[in-house]
Short mmCIF file of C-alpha atoms in Angstrom, two decimals:
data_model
loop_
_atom_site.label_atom_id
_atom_site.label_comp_id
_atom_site.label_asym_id
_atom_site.label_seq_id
_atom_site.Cartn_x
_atom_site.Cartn_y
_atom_site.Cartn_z
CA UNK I 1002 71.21 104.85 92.56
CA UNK I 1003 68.79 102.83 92.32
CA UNK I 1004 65.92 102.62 94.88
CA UNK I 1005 62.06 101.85 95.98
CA UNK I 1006 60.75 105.00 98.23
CA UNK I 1007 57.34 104.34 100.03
CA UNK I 1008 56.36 108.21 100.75
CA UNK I 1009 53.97 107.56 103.65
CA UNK I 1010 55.46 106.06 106.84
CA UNK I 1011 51.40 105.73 108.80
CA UNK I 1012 48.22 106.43 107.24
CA UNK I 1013 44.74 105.96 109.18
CA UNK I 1014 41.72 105.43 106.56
CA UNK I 1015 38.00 104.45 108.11
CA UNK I 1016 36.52 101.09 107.28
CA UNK I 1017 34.95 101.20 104.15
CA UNK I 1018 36.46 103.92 102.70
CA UNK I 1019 38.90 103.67 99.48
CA UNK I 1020 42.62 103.18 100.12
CA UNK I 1021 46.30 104.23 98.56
CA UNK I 1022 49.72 102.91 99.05
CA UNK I 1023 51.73 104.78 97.22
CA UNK I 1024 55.43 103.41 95.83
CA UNK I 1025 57.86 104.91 93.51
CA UNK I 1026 60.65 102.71 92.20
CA UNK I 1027 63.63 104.10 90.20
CA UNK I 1028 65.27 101.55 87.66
CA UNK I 1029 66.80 101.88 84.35
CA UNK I 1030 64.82 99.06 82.35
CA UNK I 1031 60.84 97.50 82.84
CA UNK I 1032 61.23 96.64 86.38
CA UNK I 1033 59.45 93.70 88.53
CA UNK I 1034 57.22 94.61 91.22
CA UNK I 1035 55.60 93.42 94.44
CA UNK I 1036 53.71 94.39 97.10
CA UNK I 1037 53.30 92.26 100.03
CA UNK I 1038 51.29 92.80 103.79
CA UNK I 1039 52.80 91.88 107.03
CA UNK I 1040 50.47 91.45 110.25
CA UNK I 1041 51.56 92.21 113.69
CA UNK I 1042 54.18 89.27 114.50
CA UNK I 1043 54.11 87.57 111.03
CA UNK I 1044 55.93 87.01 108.24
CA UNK I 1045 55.68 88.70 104.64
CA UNK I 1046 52.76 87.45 102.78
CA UNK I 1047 52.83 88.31 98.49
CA UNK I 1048 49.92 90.38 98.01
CA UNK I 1049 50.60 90.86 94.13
CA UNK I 1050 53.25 90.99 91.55
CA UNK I 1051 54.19 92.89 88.20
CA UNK I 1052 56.41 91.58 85.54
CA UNK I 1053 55.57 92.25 82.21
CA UNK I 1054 52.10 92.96 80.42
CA UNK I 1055 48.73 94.28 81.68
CA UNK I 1056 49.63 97.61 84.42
CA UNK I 1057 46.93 96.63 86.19
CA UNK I 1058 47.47 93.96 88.28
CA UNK I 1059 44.81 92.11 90.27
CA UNK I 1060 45.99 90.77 94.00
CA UNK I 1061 44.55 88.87 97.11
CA UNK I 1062 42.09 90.19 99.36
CA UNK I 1063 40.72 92.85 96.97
CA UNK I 1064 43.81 94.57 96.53
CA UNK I 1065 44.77 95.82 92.57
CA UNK I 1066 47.85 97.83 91.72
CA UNK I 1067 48.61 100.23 88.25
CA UNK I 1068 52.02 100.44 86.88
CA UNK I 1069 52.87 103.87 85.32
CA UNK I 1070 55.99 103.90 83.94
CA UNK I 1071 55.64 107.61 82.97
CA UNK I 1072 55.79 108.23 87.03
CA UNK I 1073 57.52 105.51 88.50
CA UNK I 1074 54.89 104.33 90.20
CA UNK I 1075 53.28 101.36 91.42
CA UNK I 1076 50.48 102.23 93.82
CA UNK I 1077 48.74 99.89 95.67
CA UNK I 1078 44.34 100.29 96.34
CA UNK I 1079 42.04 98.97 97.26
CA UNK I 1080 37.86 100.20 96.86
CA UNK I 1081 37.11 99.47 100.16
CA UNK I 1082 38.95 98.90 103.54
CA UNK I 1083 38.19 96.38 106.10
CA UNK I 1084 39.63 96.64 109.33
CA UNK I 1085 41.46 93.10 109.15
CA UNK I 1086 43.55 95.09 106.47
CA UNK I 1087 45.36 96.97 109.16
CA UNK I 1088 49.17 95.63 108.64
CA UNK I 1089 52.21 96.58 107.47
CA UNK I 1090 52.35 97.24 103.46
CA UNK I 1091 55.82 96.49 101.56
CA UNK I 1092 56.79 97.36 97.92
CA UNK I 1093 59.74 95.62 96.66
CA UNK I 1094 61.49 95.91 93.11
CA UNK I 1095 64.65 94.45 91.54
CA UNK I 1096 68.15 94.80 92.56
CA UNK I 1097 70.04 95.83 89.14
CA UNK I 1098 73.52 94.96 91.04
CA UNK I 1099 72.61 91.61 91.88
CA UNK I 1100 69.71 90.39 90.53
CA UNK I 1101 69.26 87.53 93.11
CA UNK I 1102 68.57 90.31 95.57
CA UNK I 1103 65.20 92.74 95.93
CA UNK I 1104 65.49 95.84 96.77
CA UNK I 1105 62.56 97.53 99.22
CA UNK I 1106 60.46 100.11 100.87
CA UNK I 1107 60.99 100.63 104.41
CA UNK I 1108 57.06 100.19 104.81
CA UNK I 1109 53.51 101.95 105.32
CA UNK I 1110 51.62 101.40 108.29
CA UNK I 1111 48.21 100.98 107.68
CA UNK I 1112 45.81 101.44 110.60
CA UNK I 1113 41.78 101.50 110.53
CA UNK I 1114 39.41 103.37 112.09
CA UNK I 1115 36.02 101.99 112.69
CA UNK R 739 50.34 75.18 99.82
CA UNK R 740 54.47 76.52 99.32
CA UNK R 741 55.86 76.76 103.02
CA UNK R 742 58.93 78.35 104.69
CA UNK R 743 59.23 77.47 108.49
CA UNK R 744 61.17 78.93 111.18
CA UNK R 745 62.25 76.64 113.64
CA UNK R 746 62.07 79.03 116.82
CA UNK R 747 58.98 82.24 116.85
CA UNK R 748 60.60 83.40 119.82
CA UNK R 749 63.56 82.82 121.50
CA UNK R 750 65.52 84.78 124.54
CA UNK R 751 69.06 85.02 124.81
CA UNK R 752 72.24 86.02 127.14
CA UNK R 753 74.62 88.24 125.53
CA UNK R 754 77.83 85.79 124.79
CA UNK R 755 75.59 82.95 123.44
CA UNK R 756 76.13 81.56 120.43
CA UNK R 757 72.26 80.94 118.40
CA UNK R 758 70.93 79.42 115.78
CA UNK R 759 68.15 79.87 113.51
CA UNK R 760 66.98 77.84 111.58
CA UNK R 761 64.77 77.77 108.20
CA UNK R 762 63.15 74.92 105.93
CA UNK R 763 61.41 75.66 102.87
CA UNK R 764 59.27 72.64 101.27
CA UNK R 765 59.53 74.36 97.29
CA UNK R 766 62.67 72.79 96.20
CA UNK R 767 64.05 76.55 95.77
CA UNK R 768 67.11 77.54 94.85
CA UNK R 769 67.60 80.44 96.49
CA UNK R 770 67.42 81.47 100.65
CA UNK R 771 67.11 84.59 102.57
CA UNK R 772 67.71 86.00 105.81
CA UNK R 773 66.54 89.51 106.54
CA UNK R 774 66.50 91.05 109.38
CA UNK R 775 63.62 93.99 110.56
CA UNK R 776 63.32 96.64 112.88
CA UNK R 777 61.23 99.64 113.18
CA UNK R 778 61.40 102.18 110.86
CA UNK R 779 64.78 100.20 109.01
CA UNK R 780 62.46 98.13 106.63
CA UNK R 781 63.96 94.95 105.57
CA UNK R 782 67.51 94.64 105.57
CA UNK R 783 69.49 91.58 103.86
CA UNK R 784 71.81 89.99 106.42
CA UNK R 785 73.28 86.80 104.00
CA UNK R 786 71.65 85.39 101.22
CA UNK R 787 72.18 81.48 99.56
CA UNK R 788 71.69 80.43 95.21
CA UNK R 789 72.79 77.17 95.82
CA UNK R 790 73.88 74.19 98.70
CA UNK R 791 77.45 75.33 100.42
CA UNK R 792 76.86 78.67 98.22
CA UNK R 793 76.00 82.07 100.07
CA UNK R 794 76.69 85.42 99.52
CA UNK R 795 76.93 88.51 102.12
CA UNK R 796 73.87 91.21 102.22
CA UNK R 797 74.23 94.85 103.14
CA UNK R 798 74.58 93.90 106.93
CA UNK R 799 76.53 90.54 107.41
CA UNK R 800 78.24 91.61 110.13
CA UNK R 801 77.56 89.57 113.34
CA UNK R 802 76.52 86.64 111.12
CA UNK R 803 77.17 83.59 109.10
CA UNK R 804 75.09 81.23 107.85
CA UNK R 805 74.99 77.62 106.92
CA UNK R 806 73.80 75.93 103.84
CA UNK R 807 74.49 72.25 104.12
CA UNK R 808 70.90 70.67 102.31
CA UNK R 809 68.82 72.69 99.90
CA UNK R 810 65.96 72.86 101.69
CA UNK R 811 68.02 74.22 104.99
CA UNK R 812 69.14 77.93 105.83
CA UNK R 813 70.90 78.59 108.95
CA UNK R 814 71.51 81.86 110.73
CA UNK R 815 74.09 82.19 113.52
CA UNK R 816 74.84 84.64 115.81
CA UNK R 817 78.56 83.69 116.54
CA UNK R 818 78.22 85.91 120.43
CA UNK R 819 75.23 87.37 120.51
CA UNK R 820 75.09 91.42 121.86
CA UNK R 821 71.78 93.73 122.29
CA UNK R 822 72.12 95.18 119.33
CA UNK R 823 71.13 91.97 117.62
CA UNK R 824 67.65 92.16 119.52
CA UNK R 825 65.33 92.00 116.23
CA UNK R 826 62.68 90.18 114.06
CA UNK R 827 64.45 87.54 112.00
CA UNK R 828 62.62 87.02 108.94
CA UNK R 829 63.78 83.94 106.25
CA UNK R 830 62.83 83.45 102.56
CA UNK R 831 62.82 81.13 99.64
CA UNK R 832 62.80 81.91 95.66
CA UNK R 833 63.20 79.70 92.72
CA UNK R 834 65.29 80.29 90.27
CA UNK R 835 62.35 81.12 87.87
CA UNK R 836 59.67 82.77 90.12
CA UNK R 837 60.57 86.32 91.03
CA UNK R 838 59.06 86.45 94.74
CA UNK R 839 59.72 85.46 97.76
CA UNK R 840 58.11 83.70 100.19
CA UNK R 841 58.60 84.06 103.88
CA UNK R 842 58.64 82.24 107.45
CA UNK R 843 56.63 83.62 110.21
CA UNK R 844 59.80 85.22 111.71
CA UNK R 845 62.00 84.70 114.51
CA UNK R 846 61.56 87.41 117.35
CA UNK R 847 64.94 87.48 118.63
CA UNK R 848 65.83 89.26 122.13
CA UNK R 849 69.59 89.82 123.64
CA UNK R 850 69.45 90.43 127.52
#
């Protein structure tokens, strides 16, 4: 079946130090791919998106993610943390049942040490 | 600037009550989203619309209907309300053509 598996429920990096989401997506043809940040009490917001093309994709707020199709994955980083990163991080992918439907990662929580 | 608003951020409810959320996107999309989240669940489709008076169940429609009357319009109800609906409602928009989503703040939900 046919799933998106973020491996890391919590991580806890220091501000300023480099940062990895990881997600691994399993789907028969060249997926689509997002990763998007929720802070406390808000909605989703898109941080980037994969379709087609160049694996690395550039995001918002420094963020960049590679596509590796040879492991599934589509990792989320980012150089250097600030703490205003701190949030909820969710990858989502397609739904090959119902295309009009995502399907995705039950989350990583991101917190930041000082 | 695309926008999806939720009518209510919080609201507090009896068990028994009938509620309604309600969404507005401004993007002309085709397509509407309710989700529901709770800790360690993730995301979890409750109904889903592709078109006015169209909708379609998600993997937890139970408890639910919605209400798509106007495009730009999505409405959640909770038919009787119980505890166990106690959550973060979250809506979102797509277009028929543009593969993500785009979300409301959320509707904190609570059941007494």
């Amino acid at each position: 079946a046919q799933s998106v598996t973020q491996p890391d429920i919590h991580i806890t990096v220091s501000e300023g130090a480099s940062l990895e989401l990881r997600c691994n997506y399993s789907y028969g043809a060249t997926p689509y791919l997002f990763w998007y940040v929720q802070s406390p009490g808000q909605g989703l917001q898109l941080l980037l998106k994969y379709f087609s093309g160049d694996t690395l994709v550039q995001g918002i707020k420094g963020f960049e993610a590679e596509f590796k199709r040879s492991q599934s994955s589509f990792n989320l980083r980012k150089p250097s943390v600030h703490w205003s990163d701190a949030a909820e991080y969710f990858c989502a992918g397609p739904n090959a049942g119902n295309n009009r439907k995502l399907i995705w990662g039950l989350g990583t929580s991101l917190a930041v040490n000082p | 600037d695309v926008k999806v608003t939720q009518s209510s951020r919080y609201l507090v409810k009896r068990t028994g009550e009938k509620v309604f959320l309600e969404c507005v996107q401004d993007m002309d999309h085709e397509n509407m989203f309710w989700y529901r989240q709770d800790p360690g669940l993730g995301l979890r489709l409750i109904y889903f619309s592709y078109d006015v008076k169209m909708k379609e169940k998600g993997d937890i429609p139970e408890g639910y209907s919605v209400s798509r009357e106007k495009k730009e319009r999505f409405s959640l109800i909770l038919e009787s309300a119980s505890t166990n609906q106690t959550s973060m409602y979250l809506c979102a928009s797509r277009g028929v053509y543009t593969g993500e989503l785009f979300f409301g703040e959320g509707s904190r939900l609570t059941v007494l």
